[in-house]
PDB file of N, H, CA, C and O in Angstrom:
ATOM      1  N   MET A   1    -124.894-153.208-146.777  1.00  0.00           N
ATOM      2  CA  MET A   1    -123.608-153.673-147.268  1.00  0.00           C
ATOM      3  C   MET A   1    -122.534-153.274-146.271  1.00  0.00           C
ATOM      4  O   MET A   1    -122.446-152.112-145.875  1.00  0.00           O
ATOM      5  N   GLY A   2    -121.728-154.228-145.871  1.00  0.00           N
ATOM      6  H   GLY A   2    -121.799-155.172-146.192  1.00  0.00           H
ATOM      7  CA  GLY A   2    -120.696-153.981-144.871  1.00  0.00           C
ATOM      8  C   GLY A   2    -119.363-153.623-145.487  1.00  0.00           C
ATOM      9  O   GLY A   2    -119.211-153.523-146.704  1.00  0.00           O
ATOM     10  N   ARG A   3    -118.417-153.435-144.612  1.00  0.00           N
ATOM     11  H   ARG A   3    -118.540-153.516-143.623  1.00  0.00           H
ATOM     12  CA  ARG A   3    -117.053-153.157-145.058  1.00  0.00           C
ATOM     13  C   ARG A   3    -116.433-154.392-145.679  1.00  0.00           C
ATOM     14  O   ARG A   3    -116.823-155.514-145.356  1.00  0.00           O
ATOM     15  N   PRO A   4    -115.470-154.197-146.567  1.00  0.00           N
ATOM     16  CA  PRO A   4    -114.742-155.359-147.088  1.00  0.00           C
ATOM     17  C   PRO A   4    -113.929-156.009-145.965  1.00  0.00           C
ATOM     18  O   PRO A   4    -113.437-155.326-145.067  1.00  0.00           O
ATOM     19  N   ARG A   5    -113.800-157.308-146.027  1.00  0.00           N
ATOM     20  H   ARG A   5    -114.200-157.863-146.756  1.00  0.00           H
ATOM     21  CA  ARG A   5    -113.042-158.045-145.006  1.00  0.00           C
ATOM     22  C   ARG A   5    -111.560-157.728-145.135  1.00  0.00           C
ATOM     23  O   ARG A   5    -111.027-157.684-146.243  1.00  0.00           O
ATOM     24  N   LYS A   6    -110.893-157.506-144.005  1.00  0.00           N
ATOM     25  H   LYS A   6    -111.327-157.542-143.105  1.00  0.00           H
ATOM     26  CA  LYS A   6    -109.451-157.254-144.016  1.00  0.00           C
ATOM     27  C   LYS A   6    -108.706-158.540-144.331  1.00  0.00           C
ATOM     28  O   LYS A   6    -109.103-159.624-143.904  1.00  0.00           O
ATOM     29  N   GLU A   7    -107.636-158.408-145.072  1.00  0.00           N
ATOM     30  H   GLU A   7    -107.313-157.527-145.419  1.00  0.00           H
ATOM     31  CA  GLU A   7    -106.794-159.558-145.402  1.00  0.00           C
ATOM     32  C   GLU A   7    -105.958-159.936-144.176  1.00  0.00           C
ATOM     33  O   GLU A   7    -105.448-159.061-143.476  1.00  0.00           O
ATOM     34  N   TRP A   8    -105.823-161.211-143.924  1.00  0.00           N
ATOM     35  H   TRP A   8    -106.237-161.922-144.493  1.00  0.00           H
ATOM     36  CA  TRP A   8    -104.986-161.713-142.840  1.00  0.00           C
ATOM     37  C   TRP A   8    -103.648-162.159-143.421  1.00  0.00           C
ATOM     38  O   TRP A   8    -103.618-162.771-144.488  1.00  0.00           O
ATOM     39  N   PRO A   9    -102.545-161.865-142.742  1.00  0.00           N
ATOM     40  CA  PRO A   9    -101.248-162.386-143.184  1.00  0.00           C
ATOM     41  C   PRO A   9    -101.227-163.919-143.095  1.00  0.00           C
ATOM     42  O   PRO A   9    -101.867-164.497-142.217  1.00  0.00           O
ATOM     43  N   GLN A  10    -100.503-164.564-143.986  1.00  0.00           N
ATOM     44  H   GLN A  10     -99.983-164.094-144.699  1.00  0.00           H
ATOM     45  CA  GLN A  10    -100.413-166.028-143.999  1.00  0.00           C
ATOM     46  C   GLN A  10     -99.933-166.572-142.659  1.00  0.00           C
ATOM     47  O   GLN A  10    -100.377-167.634-142.222  1.00  0.00           O
ATOM     48  N   ARG A  11     -99.032-165.849-142.010  1.00  0.00           N
ATOM     49  H   ARG A  11     -98.672-164.986-142.365  1.00  0.00           H
ATOM     50  CA  ARG A  11     -98.505-166.290-140.715  1.00  0.00           C
ATOM     51  C   ARG A  11     -99.630-166.413-139.694  1.00  0.00           C
ATOM     52  O   ARG A  11     -99.689-167.392-138.950  1.00  0.00           O
ATOM     53  N   GLU A  12    -100.526-165.422-139.655  1.00  0.00           N
ATOM     54  H   GLU A  12    -100.478-164.627-140.260  1.00  0.00           H
ATOM     55  CA  GLU A  12    -101.637-165.448-138.705  1.00  0.00           C
ATOM     56  C   GLU A  12    -102.628-166.564-139.041  1.00  0.00           C
ATOM     57  O   GLU A  12    -103.180-167.193-138.138  1.00  0.00           O
ATOM     58  N   ILE A  13    -102.853-166.811-140.316  1.00  0.00           N
ATOM     59  H   ILE A  13    -102.405-166.300-141.050  1.00  0.00           H
ATOM     60  CA  ILE A  13    -103.748-167.897-140.715  1.00  0.00           C
ATOM     61  C   ILE A  13    -103.168-169.231-140.253  1.00  0.00           C
ATOM     62  O   ILE A  13    -103.894-170.091-139.754  1.00  0.00           O
ATOM     63  N   GLY A  14    -101.873-169.396-140.421  1.00  0.00           N
ATOM     64  H   GLY A  14    -101.283-168.698-140.826  1.00  0.00           H
ATOM     65  CA  GLY A  14    -101.208-170.625-139.977  1.00  0.00           C
ATOM     66  C   GLY A  14    -101.320-170.833-138.481  1.00  0.00           C
ATOM     67  O   GLY A  14    -101.560-171.950-138.022  1.00  0.00           O
ATOM     68  N   ILE A  15    -101.145-169.759-137.713  1.00  0.00           N
ATOM     69  H   ILE A  15    -100.950-168.852-138.085  1.00  0.00           H
ATOM     70  CA  ILE A  15    -101.271-169.847-136.253  1.00  0.00           C
ATOM     71  C   ILE A  15    -102.694-170.229-135.876  1.00  0.00           C
ATOM     72  O   ILE A  15    -102.905-171.094-135.026  1.00  0.00           O
ATOM     73  N   LEU A  16    -103.668-169.586-136.509  1.00  0.00           N
ATOM     74  H   LEU A  16    -103.497-168.884-137.200  1.00  0.00           H
ATOM     75  CA  LEU A  16    -105.077-169.883-136.250  1.00  0.00           C
ATOM     76  C   LEU A  16    -105.374-171.358-136.493  1.00  0.00           C
ATOM     77  O   LEU A  16    -105.966-172.017-135.638  1.00  0.00           O
ATOM     78  N   VAL A  17    -104.975-171.879-137.639  1.00  0.00           N
ATOM     79  H   VAL A  17    -104.494-171.344-138.333  1.00  0.00           H
ATOM     80  CA  VAL A  17    -105.268-173.266-137.992  1.00  0.00           C
ATOM     81  C   VAL A  17    -104.563-174.232-137.041  1.00  0.00           C
ATOM     82  O   VAL A  17    -105.179-175.181-136.554  1.00  0.00           O
ATOM     83  N   ARG A  18    -103.286-174.000-136.775  1.00  0.00           N
ATOM     84  H   ARG A  18    -102.786-173.229-137.170  1.00  0.00           H
ATOM     85  CA  ARG A  18    -102.545-174.902-135.885  1.00  0.00           C
ATOM     86  C   ARG A  18    -103.127-174.912-134.478  1.00  0.00           C
ATOM     87  O   ARG A  18    -103.294-175.975-133.880  1.00  0.00           O
ATOM     88  N   MET A  19    -103.436-173.731-133.948  1.00  0.00           N
ATOM     89  H   MET A  19    -103.301-172.868-134.434  1.00  0.00           H
ATOM     90  CA  MET A  19    -103.961-173.662-132.584  1.00  0.00           C
ATOM     91  C   MET A  19    -105.342-174.303-132.479  1.00  0.00           C
ATOM     92  O   MET A  19    -105.621-175.015-131.514  1.00  0.00           O
ATOM     93  N   ARG A  20    -106.208-174.059-133.463  1.00  0.00           N
ATOM     94  H   ARG A  20    -105.981-173.481-134.247  1.00  0.00           H
ATOM     95  CA  ARG A  20    -107.557-174.615-133.391  1.00  0.00           C
ATOM     96  C   ARG A  20    -107.532-176.129-133.534  1.00  0.00           C
ATOM     97  O   ARG A  20    -108.254-176.836-132.832  1.00  0.00           O
ATOM     98  N   ARG A  21    -106.708-176.623-134.436  1.00  0.00           N
ATOM     99  H   ARG A  21    -106.121-176.048-135.007  1.00  0.00           H
ATOM    100  CA  ARG A  21    -106.598-178.079-134.596  1.00  0.00           C
ATOM    101  C   ARG A  21    -105.989-178.733-133.364  1.00  0.00           C
ATOM    102  O   ARG A  21    -106.240-179.906-133.090  1.00  0.00           O
ATOM    103  N   ALA A  22    -105.182-177.967-132.616  1.00  0.00           N
ATOM    104  H   ALA A  22    -104.978-177.014-132.838  1.00  0.00           H
ATOM    105  CA  ALA A  22    -104.597-178.481-131.372  1.00  0.00           C
ATOM    106  C   ALA A  22    -105.596-178.426-130.218  1.00  0.00           C
ATOM    107  O   ALA A  22    -105.315-178.935-129.133  1.00  0.00           O
ATOM    108  N   GLY A  23    -106.763-177.809-130.445  1.00  0.00           N
ATOM    109  H   GLY A  23    -106.991-177.396-131.326  1.00  0.00           H
ATOM    110  CA  GLY A  23    -107.807-177.805-129.427  1.00  0.00           C
ATOM    111  C   GLY A  23    -107.881-176.558-128.568  1.00  0.00           C
ATOM    112  O   GLY A  23    -108.546-176.571-127.532  1.00  0.00           O
ATOM    113  N   HIS A  24    -107.220-175.481-128.966  1.00  0.00           N
ATOM    114  H   HIS A  24    -106.680-175.471-129.807  1.00  0.00           H
ATOM    115  CA  HIS A  24    -107.279-174.244-128.198  1.00  0.00           C
ATOM    116  C   HIS A  24    -108.634-173.564-128.376  1.00  0.00           C
ATOM    117  O   HIS A  24    -109.298-173.737-129.398  1.00  0.00           O
ATOM    118  N   THR A  25    -109.032-172.795-127.376  1.00  0.00           N
ATOM    119  H   THR A  25    -108.493-172.654-126.545  1.00  0.00           H
ATOM    120  CA  THR A  25    -110.306-172.079-127.433  1.00  0.00           C
ATOM    121  C   THR A  25    -110.145-170.824-128.280  1.00  0.00           C
ATOM    122  O   THR A  25    -109.033-170.371-128.552  1.00  0.00           O
ATOM    123  N   TRP A  26    -111.296-170.271-128.693  1.00  0.00           N
ATOM    124  H   TRP A  26    -112.199-170.639-128.472  1.00  0.00           H
ATOM    125  CA  TRP A  26    -111.256-169.029-129.480  1.00  0.00           C
ATOM    126  C   TRP A  26    -110.635-167.900-128.679  1.00  0.00           C
ATOM    127  O   TRP A  26    -109.957-167.042-129.245  1.00  0.00           O
ATOM    128  N   LYS A  27    -110.855-167.884-127.366  1.00  0.00           N
ATOM    129  H   LYS A  27    -111.406-168.581-126.906  1.00  0.00           H
ATOM    130  CA  LYS A  27    -110.263-166.841-126.530  1.00  0.00           C
ATOM    131  C   LYS A  27    -108.737-166.944-126.548  1.00  0.00           C
ATOM    132  O   LYS A  27    -108.047-165.934-126.688  1.00  0.00           O
ATOM    133  N   GLN A  28    -108.220-168.146-126.407  1.00  0.00           N
ATOM    134  H   GLN A  28    -108.780-168.967-126.292  1.00  0.00           H
ATOM    135  CA  GLN A  28    -106.766-168.349-126.433  1.00  0.00           C
ATOM    136  C   GLN A  28    -106.182-167.939-127.781  1.00  0.00           C
ATOM    137  O   GLN A  28    -105.131-167.301-127.843  1.00  0.00           O
ATOM    138  N   ILE A  29    -106.863-168.305-128.846  1.00  0.00           N
ATOM    139  H   ILE A  29    -107.717-168.822-128.795  1.00  0.00           H
ATOM    140  CA  ILE A  29    -106.386-167.958-130.187  1.00  0.00           C
ATOM    141  C   ILE A  29    -106.426-166.446-130.388  1.00  0.00           C
ATOM    142  O   ILE A  29    -105.467-165.860-130.891  1.00  0.00           O
ATOM    143  N   GLY A  30    -107.529-165.817-129.998  1.00  0.00           N
ATOM    144  H   GLY A  30    -108.308-166.293-129.590  1.00  0.00           H
ATOM    145  CA  GLY A  30    -107.653-164.367-130.125  1.00  0.00           C
ATOM    146  C   GLY A  30    -106.590-163.632-129.330  1.00  0.00           C
ATOM    147  O   GLY A  30    -106.019-162.652-129.807  1.00  0.00           O
ATOM    148  N   ASP A  31    -106.322-164.105-128.110  1.00  0.00           N
ATOM    149  H   ASP A  31    -106.787-164.902-127.722  1.00  0.00           H
ATOM    150  CA  ASP A  31    -105.282-163.480-127.279  1.00  0.00           C
ATOM    151  C   ASP A  31    -103.912-163.602-127.946  1.00  0.00           C
ATOM    152  O   ASP A  31    -103.124-162.657-127.925  1.00  0.00           O
ATOM    153  N   ARG A  32    -103.634-164.744-128.527  1.00  0.00           N
ATOM    154  H   ARG A  32    -104.274-165.512-128.544  1.00  0.00           H
ATOM    155  CA  ARG A  32    -102.340-164.975-129.187  1.00  0.00           C
ATOM    156  C   ARG A  32    -102.164-164.079-130.412  1.00  0.00           C
ATOM    157  O   ARG A  32    -101.075-163.567-130.670  1.00  0.00           O
ATOM    158  N   LEU A  33    -103.266-163.897-131.170  1.00  0.00           N
ATOM    159  H   LEU A  33    -104.150-164.313-130.960  1.00  0.00           H
ATOM    160  CA  LEU A  33    -103.195-163.105-132.400  1.00  0.00           C
ATOM    161  C   LEU A  33    -103.459-161.619-132.178  1.00  0.00           C
ATOM    162  O   LEU A  33    -103.230-160.807-133.075  1.00  0.00           O
ATOM    163  N   GLY A  34    -103.938-161.259-130.991  1.00  0.00           N
ATOM    164  H   GLY A  34    -104.123-161.919-130.263  1.00  0.00           H
ATOM    165  CA  GLY A  34    -104.261-159.861-130.729  1.00  0.00           C
ATOM    166  C   GLY A  34    -105.546-159.430-131.422  1.00  0.00           C
ATOM    167  O   GLY A  34    -105.706-158.264-131.785  1.00  0.00           O
ATOM    168  N   LYS A  35    -106.467-160.385-131.602  1.00  0.00           N
ATOM    169  H   LYS A  35    -106.338-161.331-131.306  1.00  0.00           H
ATOM    170  CA  LYS A  35    -107.749-160.104-132.256  1.00  0.00           C
ATOM    171  C   LYS A  35    -108.864-160.564-131.330  1.00  0.00           C
ATOM    172  O   LYS A  35    -108.626-161.303-130.375  1.00  0.00           O
ATOM    173  N   GLN A  36    -110.086-160.120-131.620  1.00  0.00           N
ATOM    174  H   GLN A  36    -110.280-159.520-132.396  1.00  0.00           H
ATOM    175  CA  GLN A  36    -111.220-160.584-130.836  1.00  0.00           C
ATOM    176  C   GLN A  36    -111.519-162.028-131.183  1.00  0.00           C
ATOM    177  O   GLN A  36    -111.294-162.464-132.312  1.00  0.00           O
ATOM    178  N   ARG A  37    -112.032-162.775-130.200  1.00  0.00           N
ATOM    179  H   ARG A  37    -112.216-162.421-129.283  1.00  0.00           H
ATOM    180  CA  ARG A  37    -112.301-164.197-130.421  1.00  0.00           C
ATOM    181  C   ARG A  37    -113.328-164.426-131.513  1.00  0.00           C
ATOM    182  O   ARG A  37    -113.220-165.386-132.277  1.00  0.00           O
ATOM    183  N   ASN A  38    -114.341-163.541-131.597  1.00  0.00           N
ATOM    184  H   ASN A  38    -114.430-162.762-130.977  1.00  0.00           H
ATOM    185  CA  ASN A  38    -115.369-163.702-132.629  1.00  0.00           C
ATOM    186  C   ASN A  38    -114.810-163.444-134.029  1.00  0.00           C
ATOM    187  O   ASN A  38    -115.264-164.053-134.998  1.00  0.00           O
ATOM    188  N   THR A  39    -113.849-162.564-134.140  1.00  0.00           N
ATOM    189  H   THR A  39    -113.480-162.070-133.353  1.00  0.00           H
ATOM    190  CA  THR A  39    -113.198-162.320-135.428  1.00  0.00           C
ATOM    191  C   THR A  39    -112.497-163.585-135.902  1.00  0.00           C
ATOM    192  O   THR A  39    -112.589-163.949-137.074  1.00  0.00           O
ATOM    193  N   CYS A  40    -111.801-164.249-134.994  1.00  0.00           N
ATOM    194  H   CYS A  40    -111.727-163.953-134.042  1.00  0.00           H
ATOM    195  CA  CYS A  40    -111.096-165.486-135.341  1.00  0.00           C
ATOM    196  C   CYS A  40    -112.089-166.575-135.726  1.00  0.00           C
ATOM    197  O   CYS A  40    -111.873-167.294-136.701  1.00  0.00           O
ATOM    198  N   ARG A  41    -113.165-166.700-134.976  1.00  0.00           N
ATOM    199  H   ARG A  41    -113.341-166.116-134.184  1.00  0.00           H
ATOM    200  CA  ARG A  41    -114.172-167.727-135.248  1.00  0.00           C
ATOM    201  C   ARG A  41    -114.841-167.499-136.599  1.00  0.00           C
ATOM    202  O   ARG A  41    -115.023-168.439-137.373  1.00  0.00           O
ATOM    203  N   ARG A  42    -115.206-166.250-136.878  1.00  0.00           N
ATOM    204  H   ARG A  42    -115.058-165.487-136.249  1.00  0.00           H
ATOM    205  CA  ARG A  42    -115.843-165.950-138.163  1.00  0.00           C
ATOM    206  C   ARG A  42    -114.895-166.219-139.332  1.00  0.00           C
ATOM    207  O   ARG A  42    -115.315-166.745-140.362  1.00  0.00           O
ATOM    208  N   PHE A  43    -113.636-165.864-139.179  1.00  0.00           N
ATOM    209  H   PHE A  43    -113.295-165.436-138.342  1.00  0.00           H
ATOM    210  CA  PHE A  43    -112.658-166.119-140.235  1.00  0.00           C
ATOM    211  C   PHE A  43    -112.539-167.616-140.487  1.00  0.00           C
ATOM    212  O   PHE A  43    -112.493-168.055-141.636  1.00  0.00           O
ATOM    213  N   TRP A  44    -112.490-168.399-139.414  1.00  0.00           N
ATOM    214  H   TRP A  44    -112.528-168.042-138.480  1.00  0.00           H
ATOM    215  CA  TRP A  44    -112.398-169.859-139.499  1.00  0.00           C
ATOM    216  C   TRP A  44    -113.561-170.430-140.303  1.00  0.00           C
ATOM    217  O   TRP A  44    -113.361-171.290-141.160  1.00  0.00           O
ATOM    218  N   ILE A  45    -114.766-169.958-140.033  1.00  0.00           N
ATOM    219  H   ILE A  45    -114.929-169.259-139.336  1.00  0.00           H
ATOM    220  CA  ILE A  45    -115.976-170.500-140.664  1.00  0.00           C
ATOM    221  C   ILE A  45    -116.214-169.892-142.048  1.00  0.00           C
ATOM    222  O   ILE A  45    -116.390-170.621-143.025  1.00  0.00           O
ATOM    223  N   GLU A  46    -116.220-168.557-142.134  1.00  0.00           N
ATOM    224  H   GLU A  46    -116.077-167.965-141.341  1.00  0.00           H
ATOM    225  CA  GLU A  46    -116.647-167.882-143.357  1.00  0.00           C
ATOM    226  C   GLU A  46    -115.577-167.823-144.438  1.00  0.00           C
ATOM    227  O   GLU A  46    -115.900-167.900-145.623  1.00  0.00           O
ATOM    228  N   VAL A  47    -114.321-167.690-144.061  1.00  0.00           N
ATOM    229  H   VAL A  47    -114.058-167.627-143.098  1.00  0.00           H
ATOM    230  CA  VAL A  47    -113.260-167.550-145.057  1.00  0.00           C
ATOM    231  C   VAL A  47    -112.587-168.895-145.336  1.00  0.00           C
ATOM    232  O   VAL A  47    -112.417-169.285-146.491  1.00  0.00           O
ATOM    233  N   LEU A  48    -112.207-169.597-144.270  1.00  0.00           N
ATOM    234  H   LEU A  48    -112.345-169.280-143.331  1.00  0.00           H
ATOM    235  CA  LEU A  48    -111.503-170.863-144.456  1.00  0.00           C
ATOM    236  C   LEU A  48    -112.460-172.015-144.745  1.00  0.00           C
ATOM    237  O   LEU A  48    -112.047-173.042-145.284  1.00  0.00           O
ATOM    238  N   GLY A  49    -113.741-171.852-144.390  1.00  0.00           N
ATOM    239  H   GLY A  49    -114.076-171.017-143.952  1.00  0.00           H
ATOM    240  CA  GLY A  49    -114.740-172.874-144.708  1.00  0.00           C
ATOM    241  C   GLY A  49    -114.718-174.085-143.799  1.00  0.00           C
ATOM    242  O   GLY A  49    -115.268-175.126-144.160  1.00  0.00           O
ATOM    243  N   TYR A  50    -114.096-173.985-142.622  1.00  0.00           N
ATOM    244  H   TYR A  50    -113.649-173.139-142.329  1.00  0.00           H
ATOM    245  CA  TYR A  50    -114.085-175.096-141.680  1.00  0.00           C
ATOM    246  C   TYR A  50    -115.385-175.118-140.889  1.00  0.00           C
ATOM    247  O   TYR A  50    -116.027-174.080-140.731  1.00  0.00           O
ATOM    248  N   PRO A  51    -115.784-176.287-140.389  1.00  0.00           N
ATOM    249  CA  PRO A  51    -117.025-176.353-139.603  1.00  0.00           C
ATOM    250  C   PRO A  51    -116.845-175.727-138.231  1.00  0.00           C
ATOM    251  O   PRO A  51    -115.736-175.651-137.702  1.00  0.00           O
ATOM    252  N   ALA A  52    -117.965-175.278-137.664  1.00  0.00           N
ATOM    253  H   ALA A  52    -118.866-175.339-138.094  1.00  0.00           H
ATOM    254  CA  ALA A  52    -117.953-174.762-136.294  1.00  0.00           C
ATOM    255  C   ALA A  52    -117.681-175.929-135.358  1.00  0.00           C
ATOM    256  O   ALA A  52    -118.310-176.981-135.476  1.00  0.00           O
ATOM    257  N   THR A  53    -116.761-175.753-134.444  1.00  0.00           N
ATOM    258  H   THR A  53    -116.250-174.898-134.349  1.00  0.00           H
ATOM    259  CA  THR A  53    -116.430-176.807-133.484  1.00  0.00           C
ATOM    260  C   THR A  53    -116.445-176.229-132.085  1.00  0.00           C
ATOM    261  O   THR A  53    -116.282-175.025-131.889  1.00  0.00           O
ATOM    262  N   ARG A  54    -116.641-177.099-131.126  1.00  0.00           N
ATOM    263  H   ARG A  54    -116.773-178.077-131.285  1.00  0.00           H
ATOM    264  CA  ARG A  54    -116.613-176.684-129.719  1.00  0.00           C
ATOM    265  C   ARG A  54    -115.552-177.507-129.011  1.00  0.00           C
ATOM    266  O   ARG A  54    -115.507-178.729-129.153  1.00  0.00           O
ATOM    267  N   VAL A  55    -114.692-176.832-128.241  1.00  0.00           N
ATOM    268  H   VAL A  55    -114.729-175.839-128.125  1.00  0.00           H
ATOM    269  CA  VAL A  55    -113.651-177.510-127.483  1.00  0.00           C
ATOM    270  C   VAL A  55    -114.200-177.796-126.099  1.00  0.00           C
ATOM    271  O   VAL A  55    -114.728-176.905-125.433  1.00  0.00           O
ATOM    272  N   ARG A  56    -114.073-179.039-125.670  1.00  0.00           N
ATOM    273  H   ARG A  56    -113.645-179.763-126.211  1.00  0.00           H
ATOM    274  CA  ARG A  56    -114.486-179.404-124.316  1.00  0.00           C
ATOM    275  C   ARG A  56    -113.339-179.111-123.365  1.00  0.00           C
ATOM    276  O   ARG A  56    -112.227-179.592-123.580  1.00  0.00           O
ATOM    277  N   PRO A  57    -113.583-178.331-122.316  1.00  0.00           N
ATOM    278  CA  PRO A  57    -112.511-178.044-121.356  1.00  0.00           C
ATOM    279  C   PRO A  57    -111.966-179.326-120.744  1.00  0.00           C
ATOM    280  O   PRO A  57    -112.711-180.275-120.497  1.00  0.00           O
ATOM    281  N   GLY A  58    -110.683-179.342-120.505  1.00  0.00           N
ATOM    282  H   GLY A  58    -110.078-178.571-120.705  1.00  0.00           H
ATOM    283  CA  GLY A  58    -110.062-180.485-119.851  1.00  0.00           C
ATOM    284  C   GLY A  58    -109.390-181.421-120.822  1.00  0.00           C
ATOM    285  O   GLY A  58    -108.170-181.578-120.781  1.00  0.00           O
ATOM    286  N   ASN A  59    -110.157-182.050-121.701  1.00  0.00           N
ATOM    287  H   ASN A  59    -111.148-181.923-121.734  1.00  0.00           H
ATOM    288  CA  ASN A  59    -109.548-183.043-122.581  1.00  0.00           C
ATOM    289  C   ASN A  59    -109.280-182.509-123.981  1.00  0.00           C
ATOM    290  O   ASN A  59    -108.709-183.224-124.803  1.00  0.00           O
ATOM    291  N   ARG A  60    -109.670-181.291-124.274  1.00  0.00           N
ATOM    292  H   ARG A  60    -110.135-180.710-123.606  1.00  0.00           H
ATOM    293  CA  ARG A  60    -109.428-180.626-125.549  1.00  0.00           C
ATOM    294  C   ARG A  60    -109.998-181.406-126.731  1.00  0.00           C
ATOM    295  O   ARG A  60    -109.492-181.295-127.848  1.00  0.00           O
ATOM    296  N   HIS A  61    -111.038-182.185-126.496  1.00  0.00           N
ATOM    297  H   HIS A  61    -111.449-182.275-125.588  1.00  0.00           H
ATOM    298  CA  HIS A  61    -111.683-182.938-127.569  1.00  0.00           C
ATOM    299  C   HIS A  61    -112.650-182.005-128.293  1.00  0.00           C
ATOM    300  O   HIS A  61    -113.367-181.235-127.652  1.00  0.00           O
ATOM    301  N   GLN A  62    -112.674-182.070-129.620  1.00  0.00           N
ATOM    302  H   GLN A  62    -112.092-182.695-130.140  1.00  0.00           H
ATOM    303  CA  GLN A  62    -113.570-181.208-130.399  1.00  0.00           C
ATOM    304  C   GLN A  62    -114.721-182.032-130.933  1.00  0.00           C
ATOM    305  O   GLN A  62    -114.548-183.187-131.323  1.00  0.00           O
ATOM    306  N   GLU A  63    -115.902-181.425-130.946  1.00  0.00           N
ATOM    307  H   GLU A  63    -116.042-180.487-130.629  1.00  0.00           H
ATOM    308  CA  GLU A  63    -117.049-182.069-131.567  1.00  0.00           C
ATOM    309  C   GLU A  63    -117.647-181.095-132.553  1.00  0.00           C
ATOM    310  O   GLU A  63    -117.600-179.884-132.337  1.00  0.00           O
ATOM    311  N   VAL A  64    -118.203-181.598-133.622  1.00  0.00           N
ATOM    312  H   VAL A  64    -118.242-182.582-133.797  1.00  0.00           H
ATOM    313  CA  VAL A  64    -118.803-180.751-134.640  1.00  0.00           C
ATOM    314  C   VAL A  64    -120.213-180.373-134.222  1.00  0.00           C
ATOM    315  O   VAL A  64    -120.991-181.223-133.789  1.00  0.00           O
ATOM    316  N   ILE A  65    -120.535-179.097-134.354  1.00  0.00           N
ATOM    317  H   ILE A  65    -119.902-178.406-134.706  1.00  0.00           H
ATOM    318  CA  ILE A  65    -121.864-178.599-134.042  1.00  0.00           C
ATOM    319  C   ILE A  65    -122.626-178.505-135.351  1.00  0.00           C
ATOM    320  O   ILE A  65    -122.166-177.864-136.295  1.00  0.00           O
ATOM    321  N   THR A  66    -123.771-179.131-135.413  1.00  0.00           N
ATOM    322  H   THR A  66    -124.145-179.653-134.645  1.00  0.00           H
ATOM    323  CA  THR A  66    -124.562-179.073-136.649  1.00  0.00           C
ATOM    324  C   THR A  66    -125.754-178.180-136.489  1.00  0.00           C
ATOM    325  O   THR A  66    -126.531-178.013-137.430  1.00  0.00           O
TER     326      THR A  66
END
């Protein structure tokens, strides 16, 4: 059994969602929020319930990974 998940402020959740939908990488999002990229990715998938996506460098197009 692990530790309970820390609560994220609404402001940080909004930044995460806006940046990811705009096509930013997990590294860019993590740097902006001051968190590790994997923390942001796990929150996106496990808490917010969004699908895992991959950003293609250059054109910022996202594709769903199944």
